[in-house]
PDB file of C-alpha atoms in Angstrom:
ATOM      1  CA  MET A 109       8.537   2.318   8.438  1.00 76.00           C
ATOM      2  CA  PHE A 110       8.059   4.705   5.499  1.00 78.00           C
ATOM      3  CA  ARG A 111       4.355   4.983   6.437  1.00 81.00           C
ATOM      4  CA  VAL A 112       4.828   5.623   9.891  1.00 84.00           C
ATOM      5  CA  LEU A 113       7.238   8.286   9.166  1.00 88.00           C
ATOM      6  CA  ASP A 114       5.141   9.559   6.483  1.00 94.00           C
ATOM      7  CA  LEU A 115       7.998  10.348   4.115  1.00 95.00           C
ATOM      8  CA  LYS A 116       7.060  12.339   1.255  1.00 96.00           C
ATOM      9  CA  LEU A 117       8.298  10.014  -1.662  1.00 96.00           C
ATOM     10  CA  ASP A 118       8.593  11.573  -5.097  1.00 97.00           C
ATOM     11  CA  VAL A 119       9.448   9.374  -7.879  1.00 97.00           C
ATOM     12  CA  ARG A 120      10.049  10.669 -11.325  1.00 98.00           C
ATOM     13  CA  GLY A 121      11.569   9.034 -14.434  1.00 98.00           C
ATOM     14  CA  ALA A 122      10.622   5.511 -13.427  1.00 97.00           C
ATOM     15  CA  GLU A 123       9.479   4.835 -17.166  1.00 97.00           C
ATOM     16  CA  HIS A 124      13.267   4.894 -17.894  1.00 98.00           C
ATOM     17  CA  ILE A 125      13.767   1.703 -16.193  1.00 97.00           C
ATOM     18  CA  PRO A 126      13.064  -1.050 -18.855  1.00 97.00           C
ATOM     19  CA  VAL A 127      10.298  -3.494 -18.087  1.00 97.00           C
ATOM     20  CA  SER A 128      12.341  -6.452 -19.290  1.00 97.00           C
ATOM     21  CA  GLY A 129      16.012  -7.305 -19.886  1.00 98.00           C
ATOM     22  CA  GLY A 130      19.099  -6.326 -17.778  1.00 98.00           C
ATOM     23  CA  ALA A 131      19.819  -2.810 -16.842  1.00 98.00           C
ATOM     24  CA  VAL A 132      22.510  -1.092 -14.546  1.00 98.00           C
ATOM     25  CA  LEU A 133      21.007   1.585 -12.267  1.00 98.00           C
ATOM     26  CA  ALA A 134      23.815   4.114 -11.439  1.00 98.00           C
ATOM     27  CA  CYS A 135      22.831   6.170  -8.431  1.00 98.00           C
ATOM     28  CA  THR A 136      24.392   9.054  -6.381  1.00 98.00           C
ATOM     29  CA  HIS A 137      25.133   8.242  -2.847  1.00 97.00           C
ATOM     30  CA  VAL A 138      24.217  10.597  -0.054  1.00 97.00           C
ATOM     31  CA  SER A 139      22.785   8.166   2.465  1.00 94.00           C
ATOM     32  CA  TYR A 140      23.108   4.742   3.958  1.00 91.00           C
ATOM     33  CA  LEU A 141      19.430   4.061   2.904  1.00 91.00           C
ATOM     34  CA  ASP A 142      19.926   5.112  -0.770  1.00 94.00           C
ATOM     35  CA  PHE A 143      19.597   1.436  -2.000  1.00 91.00           C
ATOM     36  CA  ILE A 144      15.961   1.437  -0.645  1.00 90.00           C
ATOM     37  CA  PHE A 145      14.987   4.576  -2.305  1.00 95.00           C
ATOM     38  CA  CYS A 146      16.698   3.928  -5.476  1.00 95.00           C
ATOM     39  CA  GLY A 147      15.161   0.363  -5.705  1.00 94.00           C
ATOM     40  CA  LEU A 148      11.607   1.980  -5.451  1.00 95.00           C
ATOM     41  CA  ALA A 149      12.013   3.490  -8.960  1.00 96.00           C
ATOM     42  CA  GLY A 150      11.792   0.077 -10.576  1.00 96.00           C
ATOM     43  CA  LEU A 151       8.667  -1.114  -8.880  1.00 95.00           C
ATOM     44  CA  PRO A 152       6.281   0.674 -11.404  1.00 95.00           C
ATOM     45  CA  SER A 153       7.906  -1.370 -14.123  1.00 94.00           C
ATOM     46  CA  GLY A 154       7.605  -4.422 -11.952  1.00 96.00           C
ATOM     47  CA  ARG A 155      11.484  -4.783 -11.526  1.00 97.00           C
ATOM     48  CA  LYS A 156      13.271  -5.511  -8.371  1.00 96.00           C
ATOM     49  CA  THR A 157      16.921  -4.274  -8.066  1.00 97.00           C
ATOM     50  CA  ARG A 158      19.881  -6.258  -6.785  1.00 96.00           C
ATOM     51  CA  PHE A 159      22.327  -3.738  -5.458  1.00 95.00           C
ATOM     52  CA  MET A 160      25.955  -4.153  -4.915  1.00 93.00           C
ATOM     53  CA  ALA A 161      27.068  -3.357  -1.341  1.00 86.00           C
ATOM     54  CA  LYS A 162      30.180  -3.475   0.639  1.00 84.00           C
ATOM     55  CA  GLU A 163      30.584  -6.839   2.476  1.00 87.00           C
ATOM     56  CA  GLN A 164      30.724  -5.299   5.974  1.00 84.00           C
ATOM     57  CA  ILE A 165      27.048  -4.547   5.695  1.00 80.00           C
ATOM     58  CA  PHE A 166      26.543  -8.375   5.141  1.00 84.00           C
ATOM     59  CA  ARG A 167      28.422  -9.252   8.416  1.00 84.00           C
ATOM     60  CA  ASN A 168      26.118  -6.716  10.439  1.00 80.00           C
ATOM     61  CA  ARG A 169      23.776  -8.748  12.757  1.00 81.00           C
ATOM     62  CA  VAL A 170      20.607  -6.726  11.731  1.00 69.00           C
ATOM     63  CA  ALA A 171      21.251  -5.681   8.094  1.00 76.00           C
ATOM     64  CA  GLY A 172      23.263  -8.869   7.200  1.00 83.00           C
ATOM     65  CA  PRO A 173      20.345 -11.271   7.144  1.00 85.00           C
ATOM     66  CA  LEU A 174      18.149  -8.805   5.317  1.00 81.00           C
ATOM     67  CA  MET A 175      20.867  -8.170   2.475  1.00 82.00           C
ATOM     68  CA  ARG A 176      21.427 -11.812   2.108  1.00 84.00           C
ATOM     69  CA  GLY A 177      17.512 -12.502   2.183  1.00 84.00           C
ATOM     70  CA  MET A 178      17.039  -9.852  -0.696  1.00 83.00           C
ATOM     71  CA  ARG A 179      19.947 -11.609  -2.514  1.00 85.00           C
ATOM     72  CA  HIS A 180      21.956  -8.457  -2.999  1.00 90.00           C
ATOM     73  CA  ILE A 181      25.648  -8.675  -4.185  1.00 92.00           C
ATOM     74  CA  SER A 182      28.469  -8.513  -1.447  1.00 90.00           C
ATOM     75  CA  VAL A 183      31.475  -6.521  -2.460  1.00 90.00           C
ATOM     76  CA  ASP A 184      34.745  -7.327  -0.940  1.00 83.00           C
ATOM     77  CA  ARG A 185      36.923  -4.417  -1.992  1.00 73.00           C
ATOM     78  CA  ALA A 186      40.223  -6.523  -1.469  1.00 72.00           C
ATOM     79  CA  ALA A 187      38.724  -9.067  -4.068  1.00 70.00           C
ATOM     80  CA  GLY A 188      36.187  -7.472  -6.048  1.00 76.00           C
ATOM     81  CA  GLN A 189      36.648  -9.420  -9.195  1.00 90.00           C
ATOM     82  CA  ALA A 190      34.125 -12.152  -7.940  1.00 92.00           C
ATOM     83  CA  SER A 191      31.367  -9.688  -7.133  1.00 93.00           C
ATOM     84  CA  TYR A 192      31.839  -7.951 -10.578  1.00 95.00           C
ATOM     85  CA  ARG A 193      31.548 -11.294 -12.243  1.00 96.00           C
ATOM     86  CA  GLU A 194      28.352 -12.022 -10.344  1.00 95.00           C
ATOM     87  CA  ALA A 195      26.831  -8.724 -11.252  1.00 96.00           C
ATOM     88  CA  VAL A 196      27.669  -9.458 -14.767  1.00 97.00           C
ATOM     89  CA  GLU A 197      26.153 -12.705 -14.891  1.00 97.00           C
ATOM     90  CA  LYS A 198      22.909 -11.345 -13.176  1.00 97.00           C
ATOM     91  CA  LEU A 199      22.746  -8.612 -15.830  1.00 98.00           C
ATOM     92  CA  SER A 200      23.300 -10.976 -18.444  1.00 98.00           C
ATOM     93  CA  ALA A 201      20.350 -13.135 -17.235  1.00 98.00           C
ATOM     94  CA  GLY A 202      18.039 -10.236 -17.430  1.00 98.00           C
ATOM     95  CA  GLU A 203      18.098  -8.765 -13.843  1.00 98.00           C
ATOM     96  CA  VAL A 204      18.518  -5.156 -12.729  1.00 98.00           C
ATOM     97  CA  VAL A 205      21.664  -4.416 -10.736  1.00 98.00           C
ATOM     98  CA  GLY A 206      22.067  -1.295  -8.754  1.00 97.00           C
ATOM     99  CA  VAL A 207      25.487   0.465  -8.244  1.00 97.00           C
ATOM    100  CA  PHE A 208      26.848   3.494  -6.525  1.00 96.00           C
ATOM    101  CA  PRO A 209      29.792   4.465  -8.888  1.00 97.00           C
ATOM    102  CA  GLU A 210      31.227   7.003  -6.178  1.00 96.00           C
ATOM    103  CA  ALA A 211      31.767   3.856  -4.135  1.00 91.00           C
ATOM    104  CA  THR A 212      31.250   5.878  -0.753  1.00 93.00           C
ATOM    105  CA  ILE A 213      28.860   8.250   0.343  1.00 95.00           C
ATOM    106  CA  SER A 214      29.688  11.859  -0.853  1.00 97.00           C
ATOM    107  CA  ARG A 215      30.106  13.972   2.179  1.00 97.00           C
ATOM    108  CA  SER A 216      29.813  17.112   0.150  1.00 98.00           C
ATOM    109  CA  PHE A 217      26.489  16.035  -1.449  1.00 98.00           C
ATOM    110  CA  THR A 218      27.947  16.757  -4.826  1.00 97.00           C
ATOM    111  CA  VAL A 219      28.915  13.789  -7.138  1.00 98.00           C
ATOM    112  CA  LYS A 220      32.420  12.585  -6.308  1.00 97.00           C
ATOM    113  CA  PRO A 221      34.748  11.179  -9.007  1.00 96.00           C
ATOM    114  CA  ILE A 222      33.142   7.757  -9.972  1.00 97.00           C
ATOM    115  CA  LYS A 223      34.586   4.530 -10.767  1.00 93.00           C
ATOM    116  CA  SER A 224      34.218   2.998 -14.206  1.00 95.00           C
ATOM    117  CA  GLY A 225      32.837  -0.399 -13.156  1.00 95.00           C
ATOM    118  CA  ALA A 226      29.216   0.447 -13.967  1.00 96.00           C
ATOM    119  CA  ILE A 227      30.222   1.369 -17.637  1.00 97.00           C
ATOM    120  CA  ARG A 228      32.272  -1.845 -17.836  1.00 97.00           C
ATOM    121  CA  MET A 229      29.519  -4.178 -16.399  1.00 97.00           C
ATOM    122  CA  ALA A 230      27.014  -2.656 -18.808  1.00 98.00           C
ATOM    123  CA  VAL A 231      29.355  -3.141 -21.963  1.00 97.00           C
ATOM    124  CA  GLU A 232      30.180  -6.674 -20.913  1.00 97.00           C
ATOM    125  CA  ALA A 233      26.611  -7.777 -20.362  1.00 98.00           C
ATOM    126  CA  GLY A 234      25.246  -5.541 -23.350  1.00 98.00           C
ATOM    127  CA  VAL A 235      22.678  -3.706 -21.032  1.00 98.00           C
ATOM    128  CA  PRO A 236      21.868  -0.006 -20.743  1.00 98.00           C
ATOM    129  CA  ILE A 237      22.589   2.380 -17.877  1.00 98.00           C
ATOM    130  CA  VAL A 238      20.150   4.389 -16.215  1.00 98.00           C
ATOM    131  CA  PRO A 239      21.722   7.363 -14.341  1.00 98.00           C
ATOM    132  CA  MET A 240      19.751   8.113 -11.123  1.00 98.00           C
ATOM    133  CA  THR A 241      19.784  10.286  -7.950  1.00 98.00           C
ATOM    134  CA  VAL A 242      18.238  10.315  -4.551  1.00 98.00           C
ATOM    135  CA  TRP A 243      18.044  13.416  -2.446  1.00 98.00           C
ATOM    136  CA  GLY A 244      16.575  14.149   0.979  1.00 98.00           C
ATOM    137  CA  SER A 245      17.734  10.618   2.409  1.00 97.00           C
ATOM    138  CA  GLN A 246      20.748  12.194   3.920  1.00 97.00           C
ATOM    139  CA  ARG A 247      18.531  14.011   6.487  1.00 97.00           C
ATOM    140  CA  LEU A 248      17.700  10.440   7.969  1.00 95.00           C
ATOM    141  CA  TRP A 249      20.910   8.817   8.045  1.00 92.00           C
ATOM    142  CA  THR A 250      24.282   9.923   6.371  1.00 95.00           C
ATOM    143  CA  LYS A 251      27.933   9.473   6.949  1.00 93.00           C
ATOM    144  CA  GLY A 252      29.415  11.290   9.984  1.00 92.00           C
ATOM    145  CA  ARG A 253      26.031  12.150  11.511  1.00 94.00           C
ATOM    146  CA  PRO A 254      23.870  10.371  14.091  1.00 93.00           C
ATOM    147  CA  LYS A 255      20.889   8.563  12.314  1.00 91.00           C
ATOM    148  CA  ASN A 256      17.588  10.140  12.664  1.00 92.00           C
ATOM    149  CA  LEU A 257      15.025   7.554  12.036  1.00 89.00           C
ATOM    150  CA  THR A 258      12.360   9.296  13.983  1.00 91.00           C
ATOM    151  CA  GLN A 259      11.945  12.343  11.767  1.00 90.00           C
ATOM    152  CA  ARG A 260       8.713  12.425  10.068  1.00 92.00           C
ATOM    153  CA  HIS A 261       7.434  13.956   6.808  1.00 95.00           C
ATOM    154  CA  VAL A 262      10.769  14.143   5.263  1.00 97.00           C
ATOM    155  CA  PRO A 263      10.637  14.703   1.494  1.00 97.00           C
ATOM    156  CA  VAL A 264      12.970  12.209  -0.451  1.00 98.00           C
ATOM    157  CA  LEU A 265      13.193  12.826  -4.128  1.00 98.00           C
ATOM    158  CA  ILE A 266      14.040   9.923  -6.619  1.00 98.00           C
ATOM    159  CA  ARG A 267      15.094  10.656 -10.063  1.00 98.00           C
ATOM    160  CA  ALA A 268      15.755   8.473 -12.970  1.00 98.00           C
ATOM    161  CA  GLY A 269      17.275   9.864 -16.290  1.00 98.00           C
ATOM    162  CA  ALA A 270      17.136   8.577 -19.840  1.00 98.00           C
ATOM    163  CA  PRO A 271      19.182   5.398 -20.438  1.00 98.00           C
ATOM    164  CA  PHE A 272      22.101   5.086 -22.670  1.00 97.00           C
ATOM    165  CA  GLN A 273      23.859   1.735 -23.805  1.00 96.00           C
ATOM    166  CA  PRO A 274      27.589   1.832 -24.071  1.00 96.00           C
ATOM    167  CA  THR A 275      29.422  -0.542 -26.424  1.00 94.00           C
ATOM    168  CA  LYS A 276      32.899  -2.045 -26.516  1.00 93.00           C
ATOM    169  CA  ASP A 277      33.718   0.385 -29.425  1.00 95.00           C
ATOM    170  CA  ASP A 278      33.198   3.451 -27.094  1.00 95.00           C
ATOM    171  CA  ASP A 279      35.677   5.286 -24.993  1.00 96.00           C
ATOM    172  CA  LEU A 280      35.149   3.997 -21.542  1.00 94.00           C
ATOM    173  CA  ASP A 281      36.860   7.122 -20.060  1.00 95.00           C
ATOM    174  CA  LYS A 282      34.680   9.337 -21.768  1.00 96.00           C
ATOM    175  CA  LEU A 283      31.595   7.394 -20.874  1.00 96.00           C
ATOM    176  CA  THR A 284      32.368   7.376 -17.354  1.00 97.00           C
ATOM    177  CA  ILE A 285      32.642  11.201 -17.474  1.00 97.00           C
ATOM    178  CA  THR A 286      29.310  11.414 -19.359  1.00 96.00           C
ATOM    179  CA  LEU A 287      27.554   9.258 -16.780  1.00 98.00           C
ATOM    180  CA  ARG A 288      28.997  11.479 -13.888  1.00 98.00           C
ATOM    181  CA  GLU A 289      27.609  14.599 -15.611  1.00 98.00           C
ATOM    182  CA  ARG A 290      24.203  12.969 -15.852  1.00 98.00           C
ATOM    183  CA  MET A 291      24.089  11.860 -12.281  1.00 98.00           C
ATOM    184  CA  GLN A 292      25.231  15.299 -11.402  1.00 98.00           C
ATOM    185  CA  THR A 293      22.448  17.124 -13.529  1.00 98.00           C
ATOM    186  CA  LEU A 294      19.872  14.834 -11.901  1.00 98.00           C
ATOM    187  CA  LEU A 295      21.092  15.718  -8.400  1.00 98.00           C
ATOM    188  CA  ASP A 296      21.238  19.417  -9.362  1.00 98.00           C
ATOM    189  CA  GLU A 297      17.611  19.228 -10.449  1.00 98.00           C
ATOM    190  CA  ALA A 298      16.493  17.359  -7.215  1.00 98.00           C
ATOM    191  CA  GLN A 299      18.306  19.978  -5.114  1.00 98.00           C
ATOM    192  CA  ARG A 300      16.596  22.717  -7.016  1.00 97.00           C
ATOM    193  CA  ASP A 301      13.153  21.113  -6.775  1.00 97.00           C
ATOM    194  CA  TYR A 302      13.442  20.232  -3.143  1.00 98.00           C
ATOM    195  CA  PRO A 303      10.289  21.437  -1.396  1.00 97.00           C
ATOM    196  CA  GLU A 304      11.994  22.263   2.057  1.00 96.00           C
ATOM    197  CA  LYS A 305      14.605  24.599   3.226  1.00 93.00           C
ATOM    198  CA  PRO A 306      16.258  24.421   6.625  1.00 90.00           C
ATOM    199  CA  ARG A 307      14.442  26.621   9.128  1.00 86.00           C
ATOM    200  CA  PRO A 308      16.166  29.650  10.591  1.00 86.00           C
ATOM    201  CA  GLY A 309      18.520  28.517  13.465  1.00 85.00           C
ATOM    202  CA  THR A 310      18.552  24.958  12.554  1.00 87.00           C
ATOM    203  CA  ASP A 311      21.368  22.778  11.329  1.00 90.00           C
ATOM    204  CA  THR A 312      22.125  22.957   7.642  1.00 95.00           C
ATOM    205  CA  PHE A 313      24.355  20.030   7.519  1.00 96.00           C
ATOM    206  CA  TRP A 314      22.223  18.336   4.827  1.00 97.00           C
ATOM    207  CA  LEU A 315      22.752  21.180   2.246  1.00 97.00           C
ATOM    208  CA  PRO A 316      25.871  21.343   0.148  1.00 97.00           C
ATOM    209  CA  ALA A 317      28.104  24.362   0.729  1.00 97.00           C
ATOM    210  CA  HIS A 318      27.373  25.855  -2.678  1.00 96.00           C
ATOM    211  CA  LEU A 319      23.745  26.039  -1.629  1.00 96.00           C
ATOM    212  CA  GLY A 320      24.613  27.636   1.720  1.00 95.00           C
ATOM    213  CA  GLY A 321      24.824  24.560   3.844  1.00 96.00           C
ATOM    214  CA  THR A 322      27.528  23.465   6.217  1.00 96.00           C
ATOM    215  CA  ALA A 323      28.431  20.283   4.469  1.00 97.00           C
ATOM    216  CA  PRO A 324      32.042  20.098   3.490  1.00 97.00           C
ATOM    217  CA  THR A 325      33.027  21.497   0.109  1.00 96.00           C
ATOM    218  CA  PRO A 326      34.323  18.625  -2.382  1.00 95.00           C
ATOM    219  CA  GLU A 327      37.811  19.730  -1.687  1.00 94.00           C
ATOM    220  CA  GLU A 328      37.290  19.591   2.165  1.00 94.00           C
ATOM    221  CA  ALA A 329      35.463  16.248   1.822  1.00 93.00           C
ATOM    222  CA  LEU A 330      38.855  14.759   0.496  1.00 84.00           C
ATOM    223  CA  ASP A 331      40.115  15.242   4.116  1.00 68.00           C
ATOM    224  CA  SER A 332      38.310  13.224   6.869  1.00 55.00           C
ATOM    225  CA  SER A 333      38.682  16.186   9.413  1.00 45.00           C
ATOM    226  CA  PRO A 334      35.631  18.330  10.116  1.00 45.00           C
ATOM    227  CA  ARG A 335      34.983  21.461   8.229  1.00 42.00           C
ATOM    228  CA  PRO A 336      36.304  24.620  10.034  1.00 40.00           C
ATOM    229  CA  GLU A 337      33.639  26.899  11.473  1.00 35.00           C
TER     230      GLU A 337
END
């Protein structure tokens, strides 16, 4: 499908993903397709990524068989401990596990406050965390917008940052803040480097408000109501 759409994939920082041993990929979240693009960064190192995703996706008649076939990890938010334990086991066994610490798609296209689960998993399994970002995928399919999987030549930037390894002696709250800052820095760089701007007269929904787009501000995104014109 990517070849048919001629997506302009730009992967940088793939060398930060270890060629062996467990690792947590902690990625920003702007699109329903981010797990696919984030996972591409591991391929140069010969790594396949097992993602944690909400269990509703596994119940979907189309996506469900694919998610189960790729052996991703179903997350029931009402009983998340089982999926957390599964992720730690996979990490301890030397696998790469991908997480979206924001938990849901950021409608503002900035990094939302993140959960501490990624840090805690890395500490318990004794593996590094690789901060990541994906930018451009929101033009294809994002929250609150109809999907547009016929749009061709869309640039999608995938960036992996330098890994760091938290330990049980570290302050987990401070490390969670550090992870969010590193994710935001990568996202800022990807937005700055993005090779396309909206054409005059076209919808700027895919740009954050601070870059002149019509996406809601982070404050507005806390409310589910549309941004006022």
